[in-house]
Short mmCIF file of C-alpha atoms in Angstrom, two decimals:
data_model
loop_
_atom_site.label_atom_id
_atom_site.label_comp_id
_atom_site.label_asym_id
_atom_site.label_seq_id
_atom_site.Cartn_x
_atom_site.Cartn_y
_atom_site.Cartn_z
CA MET R 110 267.45 153.56 200.78
CA PRO R 111 269.28 156.84 200.69
CA ALA R 112 272.78 156.56 199.25
CA THR R 113 274.52 157.19 202.55
CA PRO R 114 277.12 155.13 204.43
CA ALA R 115 274.51 154.11 207.03
CA SER R 116 272.60 152.23 204.32
CA ALA R 117 275.27 149.52 204.12
CA GLY R 118 274.70 148.62 207.77
CA LEU R 119 270.93 148.77 207.33
CA ALA R 120 271.11 146.45 204.32
CA ARG R 121 273.33 143.96 206.20
CA ARG R 122 270.98 143.83 209.19
CA THR R 123 267.85 143.61 207.07
CA VAL R 124 269.19 140.80 204.89
CA ASP R 125 270.44 138.88 207.94
CA GLU R 126 267.05 139.16 209.67
CA LEU R 127 265.21 138.14 206.50
CA LEU R 128 267.41 135.09 205.94
CA ILE R 129 267.05 134.03 209.58
CA ALA R 130 263.25 134.22 209.14
CA TRP R 131 263.53 132.13 205.96
CA GLY R 132 265.60 129.50 207.80
CA VAL R 133 268.67 129.90 205.58
CA ARG R 134 271.73 128.02 206.87
CA GLU R 135 274.20 130.12 208.84
CA VAL R 136 277.13 129.76 206.42
CA VAL R 137 274.97 130.85 203.47
CA ARG R 138 273.48 133.66 205.54
CA ASP R 139 276.91 134.91 206.58
CA ASN R 140 278.14 134.84 202.96
CA ALA R 141 274.98 136.61 201.78
CA VAL R 142 275.48 139.37 204.36
CA VAL R 143 279.06 139.93 203.17
CA VAL R 144 277.95 139.94 199.51
CA THR R 145 275.14 142.39 200.32
CA SER R 146 277.55 144.66 202.15
CA GLU R 147 280.01 144.67 199.26
CA LEU R 148 277.36 145.28 196.58
CA VAL R 149 275.75 148.11 198.55
CA THR R 150 279.11 149.67 199.41
CA ASN R 151 280.16 149.46 195.75
CA ALA R 152 276.95 151.21 194.69
CA LEU R 153 277.44 153.89 197.35
CA THR R 154 281.05 154.45 196.38
CA HIS R 155 280.93 154.31 192.59
CA SER R 156 277.45 155.04 191.23
CA ALA R 157 276.94 158.68 192.31
CA SER R 158 273.34 157.74 193.16
CA ASP R 159 270.91 159.55 195.44
CA TRP R 160 269.28 156.23 196.36
CA ILE R 161 269.82 152.49 196.04
CA VAL R 162 267.48 149.50 196.25
CA CYS R 163 268.45 146.11 197.65
CA GLU R 164 266.29 143.07 196.87
CA VAL R 165 266.69 139.44 197.93
CA ARG R 166 264.90 136.43 196.43
CA SER R 167 265.17 132.71 196.99
CA THR R 168 264.12 130.30 194.23
CA ASP R 169 264.98 126.65 193.64
CA GLY R 170 267.97 126.55 195.98
CA VAL R 171 269.44 129.85 194.76
CA LEU R 172 269.55 133.06 196.78
CA ARG R 173 269.72 136.14 194.52
CA ILE R 174 270.81 139.51 195.87
CA GLU R 175 270.27 142.56 193.66
CA VAL R 176 271.41 146.11 194.29
CA GLU R 177 269.95 148.75 192.00
CA ASP R 178 271.57 152.16 191.64
CA GLN R 179 271.03 155.16 189.38
CA ASN R 180 274.07 154.32 187.23
CA ARG R 181 275.57 157.79 187.31
CA GLY R 182 279.12 156.49 187.61
CA SER R 183 281.52 156.49 184.72
CA THR R 184 282.56 152.82 184.76
CA LEU R 185 281.08 149.34 184.98
CA PRO R 186 281.63 147.34 188.16
CA VAL R 187 284.64 145.06 187.73
CA PRO R 188 286.81 143.31 190.30
CA GLY R 189 289.77 145.45 191.30
CA ARG R 190 293.44 144.61 191.30
CA PRO R 191 294.48 145.96 194.69
CA GLY R 192 298.05 145.81 195.85
CA PRO R 193 298.92 144.16 199.17
CA ASP R 194 298.88 147.50 201.00
CA ASP R 195 295.76 148.96 199.38
CA GLN R 196 292.87 149.66 201.75
CA GLY R 197 290.10 148.98 199.23
CA GLY R 198 289.36 147.38 195.89
CA ARG R 199 288.54 143.87 197.11
CA GLY R 200 284.73 144.06 197.28
CA LEU R 201 283.87 142.47 193.95
CA LEU R 202 286.67 139.93 194.41
CA LEU R 203 284.87 138.83 197.60
CA VAL R 204 281.56 138.77 195.76
CA ALA R 205 283.08 136.55 193.05
CA VAL R 206 284.53 134.13 195.60
CA LEU R 207 281.42 133.86 197.78
CA SER R 208 278.87 133.70 194.94
CA SER R 209 278.12 131.01 192.41
CA ASP R 210 277.62 133.79 189.83
CA TRP R 211 277.35 137.57 189.67
CA GLY R 212 276.95 140.26 187.06
CA THR R 213 275.40 143.54 186.01
CA GLU R 214 272.44 144.54 183.88
CA ASP R 215 271.02 147.85 182.77
CA ILE R 216 267.44 148.68 183.66
CA PRO R 217 265.37 148.98 180.49
CA HIS R 218 263.68 152.27 179.65
CA ARG R 219 265.36 154.34 182.36
CA SER R 220 268.70 155.18 183.84
CA GLY R 221 269.82 152.58 186.31
CA ARG R 222 271.81 149.43 186.80
CA ILE R 223 271.44 146.26 188.85
CA VAL R 224 274.47 144.46 190.20
CA TRP R 225 273.45 140.98 191.29
CA ALA R 226 274.94 137.91 192.90
CA GLU R 227 273.64 134.38 193.39
CA LEU R 228 274.50 131.97 196.18
CA ALA R 229 273.53 128.31 196.32
CA THR R 230 271.51 127.59 199.44
CA GLU R 231 271.59 123.80 199.33
CA ALA R 232 275.07 122.97 198.01
CA ASP R 233 278.04 121.95 200.13
CA ASP R 234 279.45 124.70 202.26
CA PRO R 235 281.98 126.78 200.31
CA VAL R 236 285.58 126.52 201.36
CA PRO R 237 287.38 129.88 201.33
CA PRO R 238 290.49 129.93 199.14
#
């Protein structure tokens, strides 16, 4: 996808439609759409990329969402510490709360980074804090 603001909406809709087709439970689907939105938005905002790639896989009760960017930003993705009046900085905090695990990895042999998150598809429904 091009690294434009419209890509966040496209990724949300595409992931939602895919997970509906796969028969993923609504609560997991909703959480996955939020996680996708935050990972894509983070890549758009912080990676200085011309393009991003979003991939979704489901294996053994785990849904894995990966967002690849060109890793042109100057920092690694880390959860922010926003103040109560800050407009942003909560994306990776949401990812951490909604996911069973998340992280980053460099792409071997070329410039690029993948930020990923995993959500359990068969566990009890998560209870927001």
